[in-house]
Amino acid sequence: MSLTKNPNVLKWVDEMVALTKPSKVEWIDGSKEQLEALKKEAISTGEMIELNQEKLPGCLYHRTLPNDVARVEDRTFICTTNKEDAGPTNNWCSPSEMKAKLTPMYDGVMQGRTMYVIPYSMGPIGSPLAKVGVEVTDSIYVVLNMNIMTRMGESAFKNLGETSDDFVRGLHSKANVDPENRYIVHFPEENTIWSINSAYGGNVLLGKKCFALRIASFQGKNESWMAEHMLILGVQKPNGEVKYITAAFPSACGKTNLAMLIPPEGYVKDGYKVFTVGDDIAWMKQGPDGRLYAINPENGFFGVAPGTNAKSNYNALASARKNTIFTNVAINNDDNTVWWEKLDKNPPVNATEWKGTKVNGPEYIAEGNKLAHPNSRFTAPAENCPCISPEFNNPQGVPVSAIIFGGRRAKTTPLVYQSFDWAHGTFIGSAVSSETTAAATGAVGVLRHDPMAMKPFCGYHMADYWGHWLEMGEKLGDKAPKIFNVNWFKTDDEGNFIWPGYGDNMRVLDWIIKRCEGTVDADETAIGYLPKKSDLNLKGIEDEITPEVLDELLAVDKDLWKNEVTDLREFYKQFGDRLPAKIKEELDSLETRLNK
Ligand code: OXD
Ligand code: MN
């Protein structure tokens, strides 16, 4: 039975049924009974494996095909009417051509299968910043994950109302999971997403990257708000006041770790606390008081498992102890629990590696294999997180004091610096780049531009997106958050990291907050404001951060920065006339300051 009378939803679902021809249609109301029945069914078919229910209550395991383990950027398309509107950083195809190509693939694809109709809200139900989506899918894995990652079920329809047409239409079929015919396609002008031939999270949980970033960034430009690839955290000071910070980093820069940071002992003793509002996506809008407010549109964490351990991210690990779905990690067959690289030093002897073969874990690893796929994941409810913010469900969102950009840079970029103003901060965001790690395929240490960490996620022309940032800055005026850049990844000549990172990043957040409050001064340099050395709290790490190391962390090497300017000039060329004049001016001014 359909859960809404909204004629726009009903008409679209009818069209999808006519196209894909499922043998059954099931509307997902979000009830416990329905979810339990779906879990049971998925376990009986082998789609999901039930893990040890004493040690990992409510937890399930899922294995994808080895050809289907990550987002597929080369098969991801932005289909705008005009090619120029998608811009040079997106794959483009005209909507009519793409539909002509994909419609035959969807035709009858759900024959013999059930179509699940999933209503969901991105953002707290009832929030003025939230938006509704409907995903139809032939995968129970998708339903169960969407239940963790979004506010799923009938209540989402209540939010939509009986007449609104403002919902994002998501059509997903795993089809034959054929990599040659895998497509992740966005029609931003029609609020529509089509995904086919994948069953892996990032390609099929359409509320996440597809809606909450690609479609939402386009909506945000037209509706004067911002959809960003940013974590949101709150730092509570000893006096009880909480300051909120959002931060954008390219993949593999420790975003989830920063979002769930545990402050160093000294800070904890003094009464500081860090709260997580979100680990991946922020939707931000100007509030009635003129400030910028952020919500996390998601309801869970879709985190990378390998590397997560009690030291690197205790809170993420704790979040994944119940009601969590594990994808492509290894199984410890002795007690039917999970394992992944760097969880601990004891890989299970009686293991099943991520592709499903029983192996002797330590031997298998010694032969150069990985037990868990490097992009294996946990889908964990946000409410499990020990440091989840009390404001997590606040429909008004949280007021943002600071926005941070960052990347992985061995040299050039200092530990932290502040932009001169919003426009300069927008320029800094446009210039974000990060060095590749061994976690991704391809060469290691190659510099990749990833403006605002949005290169794979901006649903329209990147230069217009920068223009939108500049407009938002004008609107926010002196209420705009301050913008900073950080780099946790500087190395010495031997390639060793010189900043301890993890919890010690709190020391940098502390300086950032003090700058927002205007309680510390700074050194003005060619690239922005840098901390005065005495203003960084290094209590407890003085042995490691000697004066020489601190010099290195805060160095601005003019020759390296001149190279950066040359590289940026080249990078901006692809945006042609659409590059905002202000961004070009910021680059020119940086060059002038460096030459002084
Ligand atoms: C992610 C990513 O999966 O940014 O969140 O790649
Ligand atoms: Mn992400």
XYZ file of C-alpha atoms and ligand atoms in Angstrom:
603
model
C 0.000 0.000 0.000
C 1.358 3.420 -0.881
C 2.183 5.620 2.088
C 1.258 8.960 0.578
C -1.457 10.642 -1.373
C 1.009 13.030 -2.960
C 0.136 12.752 -6.668
C 3.654 13.692 -7.791
C 5.162 10.803 -5.855
C 2.478 8.357 -6.973
C 2.826 9.328 -10.619
C 6.604 8.965 -10.566
C 6.510 5.613 -8.749
C 3.933 4.382 -11.292
C 6.289 5.379 -14.087
C 9.192 3.552 -12.454
C 7.043 0.444 -11.985
C 5.952 0.578 -15.634
C 9.596 0.883 -16.665
C 11.253 -1.723 -14.454
C 8.282 -4.143 -14.188
C 8.878 -5.579 -10.686
C 6.810 -8.575 -9.660
C 6.012 -6.831 -6.371
C 6.154 -3.302 -4.957
C 6.817 -2.771 -1.260
C 6.584 0.688 0.308
C 9.045 1.101 3.168
C 7.249 2.568 6.168
C 10.292 2.275 8.410
C 8.552 0.093 11.003
C 10.560 -2.321 13.115
C 8.482 -5.273 11.924
C 9.069 -4.494 8.272
C 12.824 -4.041 8.781
C 13.084 -7.263 10.781
C 11.274 -9.157 8.039
C 13.598 -7.706 5.390
C 16.664 -8.591 7.455
C 15.402 -12.146 7.814
C 14.784 -12.431 4.103
C 18.231 -11.046 3.217
C 19.864 -13.456 5.673
C 17.941 -16.397 4.209
C 19.092 -15.585 0.662
C 22.695 -14.981 1.746
C 22.595 -11.312 0.734
C 23.371 -10.478 4.354
C 25.208 -12.557 6.939
C 24.206 -12.339 10.583
C 27.216 -11.650 12.815
C 27.686 -12.693 16.453
C 24.589 -11.205 18.070
C 26.071 -11.198 21.553
C 29.249 -9.363 20.645
C 27.777 -7.308 17.807
C 24.044 -7.016 18.479
C 21.962 -6.133 15.435
C 25.021 -6.252 13.164
C 25.043 -7.693 9.659
C 27.698 -8.410 7.080
C 27.550 -7.889 3.329
C 30.014 -8.715 0.579
C 29.914 -6.947 -2.788
C 31.324 -8.310 -6.026
C 35.072 -7.718 -6.389
C 34.357 -5.476 -9.380
C 32.018 -3.308 -7.297
C 33.885 -1.951 -4.291
C 34.055 1.827 -4.674
C 32.522 4.907 -6.204
C 33.084 5.011 -9.955
C 33.963 8.559 -10.919
C 34.571 7.748 -14.561
C 31.017 6.391 -14.833
C 29.402 9.254 -12.900
C 27.601 11.837 -15.041
C 26.014 15.240 -14.615
C 23.353 15.546 -17.309
C 22.460 19.191 -17.744
C 20.786 20.514 -20.894
C 23.847 22.606 -21.711
C 27.233 20.944 -21.528
C 28.854 24.121 -20.147
C 26.625 23.972 -17.073
C 28.258 20.720 -15.932
C 31.711 22.270 -16.314
C 35.119 20.778 -17.033
C 35.383 18.738 -13.832
C 32.313 16.565 -14.516
C 31.498 13.902 -17.091
C 28.594 15.193 -19.131
C 25.984 13.715 -21.448
C 22.760 15.333 -22.630
C 19.716 14.220 -20.623
C 17.937 12.887 -23.723
C 20.922 10.886 -24.916
C 21.567 9.428 -21.467
C 17.918 8.474 -21.031
C 17.858 6.888 -24.485
C 20.867 4.816 -23.491
C 19.710 3.780 -20.008
C 15.962 3.325 -20.530
C 16.397 0.001 -22.358
C 18.649 -1.191 -19.514
C 15.963 -0.394 -16.942
C 13.184 -1.829 -19.081
C 11.958 -4.922 -17.207
C 15.091 -5.013 -15.034
C 13.079 -5.794 -11.875
C 11.113 -8.679 -13.381
C 10.957 -11.402 -10.753
C 12.194 -8.949 -8.107
C 10.589 -6.691 -5.522
C 10.779 -2.935 -5.910
C 11.244 -1.226 -2.553
C 9.981 2.357 -2.422
C 12.000 4.224 0.194
C 10.834 7.639 1.424
C 13.565 9.454 3.337
C 14.482 12.803 4.756
C 17.945 14.282 4.468
C 18.128 16.315 7.661
C 16.000 16.159 10.800
C 12.290 15.699 10.085
C 10.663 19.111 10.257
C 13.903 21.042 9.758
C 13.650 24.054 7.434
C 16.978 22.866 6.033
C 15.855 19.275 5.368
C 14.779 17.819 2.033
C 12.895 14.716 1.022
C 13.954 11.989 -1.356
C 12.317 8.839 -2.648
C 14.533 5.995 -3.799
C 13.184 2.951 -5.589
C 15.537 -0.023 -5.551
C 15.647 -3.783 -5.974
C 18.168 -4.232 -3.150
C 17.426 -5.012 0.487
C 21.025 -3.995 1.275
C 20.077 -0.513 0.090
C 16.930 -0.429 2.268
C 18.836 -1.526 5.375
C 21.656 0.959 4.779
C 19.271 3.825 4.017
C 17.594 3.030 7.321
C 20.887 3.833 9.058
C 22.069 6.703 6.862
C 18.803 8.671 6.592
C 15.544 9.329 8.444
C 13.687 6.691 6.478
C 9.998 5.810 6.373
C 6.528 7.245 6.427
C 7.492 10.341 8.436
C 9.497 11.613 5.456
C 6.276 11.804 3.453
C 4.637 13.791 6.247
C 7.430 16.307 5.789
C 6.832 16.456 2.051
C 3.111 17.110 2.356
C 0.371 16.073 -0.020
C 1.056 18.380 -2.961
C 4.747 19.329 -3.061
C 6.849 18.320 -6.018
C 10.079 19.135 -4.184
C 11.524 15.660 -3.712
C 14.524 13.982 -5.287
C 13.666 10.981 -7.416
C 16.198 8.163 -7.177
C 16.003 5.096 -9.376
C 18.381 2.273 -8.515
C 18.691 -1.226 -9.854
C 21.594 -3.539 -9.212
C 20.610 -5.152 -12.549
C 23.399 -7.693 -13.259
C 26.088 -5.689 -11.431
C 27.800 -5.423 -14.797
C 30.778 -3.030 -14.566
C 30.660 -2.357 -18.311
C 27.139 -0.990 -17.973
C 27.470 0.690 -14.610
C 26.170 4.265 -14.551
C 25.637 6.808 -11.793
C 23.729 9.602 -13.438
C 22.361 12.908 -12.191
C 19.762 15.113 -13.836
C 20.061 18.218 -11.595
C 17.446 20.136 -13.572
C 14.910 17.378 -12.863
C 15.857 16.496 -9.257
C 16.530 12.995 -10.517
C 19.227 10.326 -10.039
C 19.583 7.060 -11.970
C 21.987 4.374 -10.773
C 22.388 0.990 -12.411
C 24.605 -2.101 -12.250
C 26.173 -1.431 -8.873
C 25.374 -2.658 -5.388
C 28.141 -0.776 -3.560
C 27.239 1.898 -0.977
C 28.502 5.131 -2.506
C 26.865 4.297 -5.848
C 23.521 3.106 -4.534
C 22.708 4.903 -1.264
C 21.373 7.735 -3.351
C 20.752 10.061 -0.398
C 24.467 10.490 0.208
C 26.881 11.714 -2.468
C 24.287 11.731 -5.269
C 21.566 13.741 -3.529
C 23.176 15.421 -0.511
C 26.133 16.705 -2.551
C 25.640 16.590 -6.331
C 21.944 17.414 -6.584
C 21.913 19.503 -3.391
C 24.862 21.666 -4.474
C 22.820 22.602 -7.548
C 19.716 23.236 -5.430
C 21.783 25.282 -2.988
C 23.029 27.556 -5.744
C 19.466 28.197 -6.931
C 18.004 28.514 -3.433
C 20.833 30.426 -1.763
C 22.268 27.814 0.571
C 25.314 25.544 0.543
C 25.763 21.769 0.287
C 29.336 20.934 1.250
C 31.595 17.888 1.654
C 32.276 18.894 5.260
C 32.299 17.408 8.726
C 30.657 19.424 11.498
C 32.015 19.407 15.043
C 31.381 21.358 18.204
C 34.095 22.293 20.686
C 32.745 22.838 24.176
C 34.901 25.144 26.227
C 35.316 24.877 30.009
C 32.696 27.637 30.461
C 30.149 25.435 28.645
C 30.012 27.499 25.485
C 30.143 25.470 22.242
C 31.765 26.717 19.031
C 30.930 24.909 15.784
C 33.424 24.281 13.022
C 32.934 22.686 9.607
C 35.818 21.208 7.628
C 36.353 19.961 4.091
C 39.110 17.483 3.226
C 39.595 15.279 0.186
C 39.095 11.538 0.762
C 41.846 9.851 2.845
C 42.678 12.903 4.976
C 41.042 11.679 8.201
C 37.737 13.525 8.123
C 35.877 11.020 10.290
C 38.790 11.041 12.754
C 38.713 14.818 13.108
C 34.927 14.820 13.453
C 35.202 12.437 16.429
C 38.401 13.780 17.940
C 39.262 13.099 21.571
C 41.200 16.078 22.975
C 44.612 15.592 24.620
C 44.631 14.955 28.349
C 45.399 18.554 29.300
C 42.350 19.813 27.440
C 40.104 17.127 28.927
C 41.327 18.086 32.419
C 40.568 21.718 31.696
C 37.015 20.763 30.713
C 37.104 20.800 26.904
C 34.873 18.390 24.972
C 34.406 17.712 21.279
C 30.997 16.794 19.877
C 30.299 15.300 16.458
C 27.441 16.710 14.408
C 28.501 15.124 11.118
C 31.475 13.368 9.522
C 30.939 13.905 5.802
C 28.304 16.373 4.640
C 27.060 19.780 5.792
C 24.061 21.718 4.510
C 24.345 25.367 5.484
C 21.933 28.253 5.275
C 21.788 31.775 6.636
C 19.674 31.876 9.799
C 17.293 34.589 11.031
C 20.143 36.218 12.995
C 22.250 36.484 9.834
C 24.734 33.782 10.795
C 25.418 30.609 8.824
C 23.717 27.499 10.293
C 24.660 23.906 9.472
C 22.854 20.595 9.656
C 24.183 17.153 8.933
C 21.701 15.780 6.397
C 22.711 12.201 7.256
C 21.694 9.999 10.151
C 24.676 7.653 10.259
C 28.303 7.175 9.287
C 29.461 5.306 6.194
C 33.044 5.052 7.350
C 36.151 3.376 5.975
C 36.966 0.465 8.298
C 40.716 -0.200 7.720
C 42.827 2.059 9.904
C 39.990 2.531 12.416
C 41.085 1.411 15.868
C 40.821 2.416 19.504
C 43.681 4.874 19.122
C 42.919 6.414 15.719
C 39.175 6.730 16.327
C 37.748 5.242 19.495
C 34.376 6.887 18.901
C 33.944 5.478 15.388
C 34.773 2.020 16.675
C 32.258 2.415 19.491
C 29.642 3.589 16.961
C 30.034 0.341 15.029
C 29.409 -2.077 17.904
C 25.673 -2.471 17.379
C 23.046 -2.184 14.630
C 25.830 -1.726 12.093
C 26.281 -3.123 8.590
C 29.821 -4.143 7.646
C 30.686 -4.300 3.955
C 33.763 -6.098 2.560
C 35.685 -6.400 5.832
C 37.086 -9.786 6.919
C 35.250 -12.246 9.141
C 36.787 -13.943 12.152
C 35.203 -17.394 11.933
C 36.099 -18.335 15.513
C 33.481 -16.012 16.933
C 31.714 -14.660 13.831
C 32.953 -11.113 14.331
C 34.744 -8.717 11.990
C 38.331 -7.698 11.420
C 40.200 -5.257 9.210
C 43.752 -4.031 8.745
C 45.029 -1.992 11.710
C 42.019 -2.872 13.898
C 44.556 -4.605 16.128
C 47.712 -6.640 15.753
C 45.886 -9.979 15.791
C 44.462 -10.891 12.408
C 42.237 -13.936 12.860
C 43.835 -17.274 12.005
C 40.488 -18.721 11.065
C 39.474 -15.914 8.717
C 37.321 -15.314 5.674
C 38.867 -12.589 3.567
C 36.634 -9.949 1.997
C 36.063 -11.836 -1.248
C 34.767 -14.849 0.678
C 37.689 -17.303 0.744
C 38.636 -19.013 4.003
C 42.283 -18.242 4.789
C 44.822 -18.255 7.588
C 44.859 -14.516 8.318
C 48.473 -13.977 9.443
C 49.828 -16.166 6.617
C 47.599 -14.516 4.058
C 48.799 -11.066 5.133
C 52.438 -12.224 5.175
C 51.979 -13.182 1.528
C 51.151 -9.553 0.779
C 47.348 -9.756 0.760
C 44.746 -7.733 2.560
C 42.061 -9.452 4.625
C 39.639 -6.521 4.353
C 39.209 -4.473 1.208
C 40.989 -1.083 1.655
C 37.620 0.615 1.010
C 35.614 -1.726 3.220
C 33.027 0.094 5.295
C 30.869 0.234 8.378
C 27.417 1.795 8.198
C 26.764 2.881 11.779
C 23.884 4.840 13.330
C 24.946 8.314 14.478
C 23.074 7.785 17.740
C 25.641 5.094 18.659
C 28.465 7.621 18.686
C 29.622 8.353 22.262
C 30.371 11.977 21.351
C 27.309 12.679 19.213
C 26.254 16.291 19.654
C 23.128 17.047 21.715
C 22.307 19.344 18.766
C 22.442 16.511 16.222
C 18.664 16.546 15.740
C 18.209 20.295 16.182
C 16.083 21.304 13.188
C 17.624 24.794 13.193
C 21.156 23.426 12.861
C 24.215 24.842 14.616
C 25.819 28.269 14.068
C 29.157 27.964 12.279
C 32.082 30.014 13.591
C 34.838 28.643 11.362
C 35.241 26.770 8.095
C 38.411 24.756 7.564
C 39.930 23.478 4.337
C 42.771 21.020 4.216
C 44.660 18.496 2.185
C 47.566 16.123 2.452
C 50.710 18.127 1.661
C 54.229 16.956 2.523
C 55.673 20.454 2.070
C 54.480 23.973 1.098
C 51.345 24.295 3.275
C 51.833 25.209 6.949
C 50.046 23.499 9.830
C 47.391 26.218 9.909
C 46.696 29.663 8.515
C 43.719 31.971 8.349
C 42.404 33.731 5.276
C 42.314 37.532 5.204
C 38.572 37.486 4.528
C 35.773 35.377 2.970
C 36.804 35.993 -0.652
C 40.393 35.031 0.129
C 39.025 31.980 1.966
C 36.997 31.038 -1.104
C 40.194 31.264 -3.126
C 41.957 29.017 -0.594
C 39.111 26.493 -0.924
C 39.339 26.591 -4.705
C 43.049 25.838 -4.407
C 42.719 22.730 -2.210
C 44.885 19.909 -3.433
C 46.047 16.702 -1.852
C 48.739 14.127 -2.428
C 47.542 10.641 -3.316
C 48.082 7.806 -0.832
C 48.552 4.084 -1.221
C 44.873 3.648 -0.296
C 43.812 4.641 -3.803
C 44.877 3.131 -7.105
C 47.521 4.970 -9.117
C 50.813 6.602 -8.243
C 51.542 7.672 -4.668
C 52.399 11.280 -3.803
C 50.847 12.839 -6.895
C 49.214 16.206 -6.279
C 45.523 16.267 -7.214
C 43.418 19.396 -7.236
C 40.208 18.911 -5.310
C 38.572 22.321 -4.821
C 36.655 22.471 -1.526
C 37.036 18.622 -1.599
C 34.078 18.803 -3.999
C 35.658 17.809 -7.308
C 33.802 14.478 -7.496
C 30.667 15.916 -5.891
C 29.858 19.341 -7.338
C 26.719 18.954 -9.473
C 27.409 21.937 -11.732
C 30.175 24.103 -13.151
C 32.945 24.386 -10.566
C 33.634 28.044 -11.404
C 29.941 28.910 -10.910
C 30.161 27.091 -7.589
C 33.006 29.424 -6.548
C 30.825 32.312 -7.711
C 28.087 30.999 -5.416
C 30.539 30.910 -2.507
C 31.471 34.532 -3.159
C 27.777 35.511 -3.237
C 27.108 33.701 0.033
C 30.007 35.651 1.571
C 28.453 38.922 0.478
C 25.126 37.913 1.926
C 26.666 36.882 5.254
C 28.811 40.019 5.499
C 30.476 40.425 8.874
C 28.479 37.447 10.231
C 30.341 35.082 7.898
C 32.383 32.285 9.499
C 36.150 32.790 9.412
C 37.972 30.569 6.915
C 41.155 28.597 7.673
C 43.426 26.059 6.022
C 45.160 23.206 7.848
C 47.724 20.574 6.923
C 48.272 17.682 9.343
C 50.602 15.908 6.915
C 53.866 17.869 6.693
C 56.900 15.567 6.609
C 60.600 15.809 7.281
C 63.181 14.919 4.653
C 62.830 11.229 5.514
C 59.112 11.337 4.918
C 58.085 11.132 8.595
C 55.106 13.188 9.707
C 56.258 16.055 11.915
C 52.862 16.834 13.486
C 51.325 14.124 15.722
C 47.798 14.666 14.371
C 44.695 12.844 15.702
C 43.729 14.217 19.150
C 46.523 16.770 19.041
C 44.723 18.514 16.198
C 42.656 19.962 19.057
C 45.550 22.380 19.604
C 44.957 23.821 16.152
C 41.165 23.971 16.672
C 41.875 25.844 19.898
C 43.886 28.505 18.017
C 41.170 28.723 15.345
C 38.490 29.342 17.975
C 40.619 31.985 19.661
C 41.012 33.720 16.291
C 37.248 33.654 15.831
C 36.842 35.206 19.248
C 39.571 37.735 18.559
C 41.523 36.764 21.672
C 44.863 36.055 19.964
C 46.876 38.072 17.521
C 48.555 36.557 14.426
C 51.455 37.098 12.052
C 50.457 38.509 8.692
C 52.249 36.668 5.888
C 51.936 36.542 2.099
C 49.527 33.594 2.299
C 47.396 34.654 5.279
C 47.503 34.955 9.071
C 49.745 32.457 10.843
C 49.832 31.684 14.572
C 52.340 33.466 16.724
C 54.445 30.612 18.019
C 53.619 31.281 21.637
C 49.884 31.098 20.891
C 49.877 27.400 19.968
C 49.342 25.278 23.073
C 52.041 22.598 22.903
C 51.847 21.499 26.542
C 52.620 17.788 26.678
C 54.211 17.569 23.226
C 57.171 19.905 23.739
C 59.601 16.989 23.324
C 58.237 16.243 19.900
C 57.510 19.773 18.727
C 60.896 21.377 19.334
C 61.367 25.022 18.284
C 62.944 23.762 15.026
C 59.973 21.522 14.259
C 57.598 24.369 15.046
C 59.527 26.613 12.643
C 59.099 23.980 9.976
C 55.386 23.513 10.720
C 54.747 27.232 10.373
C 57.181 27.981 7.544
C 56.041 29.861 4.457
C 58.626 29.032 1.802
C 58.181 31.700 -0.847
C 59.759 29.625 -3.628
C 57.427 26.711 -2.999
C 54.472 29.108 -2.913
C 55.533 30.685 -6.202
C 55.421 27.193 -7.708
C 51.954 26.840 -6.208
C 50.863 30.044 -7.958
C 52.178 28.794 -11.305
C 50.383 25.485 -10.822
C 47.125 27.221 -9.889
C 47.285 29.492 -12.923
C 47.500 26.385 -15.068
C 44.697 24.667 -13.135
C 42.323 27.633 -13.478
C 42.776 27.780 -17.275
C 40.191 25.047 -17.827
C 37.480 27.241 -16.303
C 37.960 29.942 -18.955
C 35.670 32.957 -18.734
C 33.557 31.416 -16.030
C 36.345 31.759 -13.466
C 35.105 34.544 -11.149
C 37.241 37.683 -11.530
C 37.612 37.752 -7.754
C 39.343 34.351 -7.699
C 41.783 35.472 -10.370
C 42.396 38.697 -8.398
C 43.127 36.698 -5.264
C 45.710 34.655 -7.148
C 47.311 37.807 -8.570
C 47.408 39.425 -5.129
C 49.021 36.338 -3.641
C 51.695 36.489 -6.323
C 52.295 40.185 -5.683
C 52.650 39.561 -1.953
C 55.088 36.699 -2.569
C 57.223 38.910 -4.804
C 57.426 41.732 -2.297
C 33.484 9.130 1.010
C 34.408 9.848 0.140
O 33.246 7.954 0.797
O 34.521 11.064 0.277
O 32.946 9.769 1.938
O 35.050 9.220 -0.707
Mn 33.166 11.879 1.756
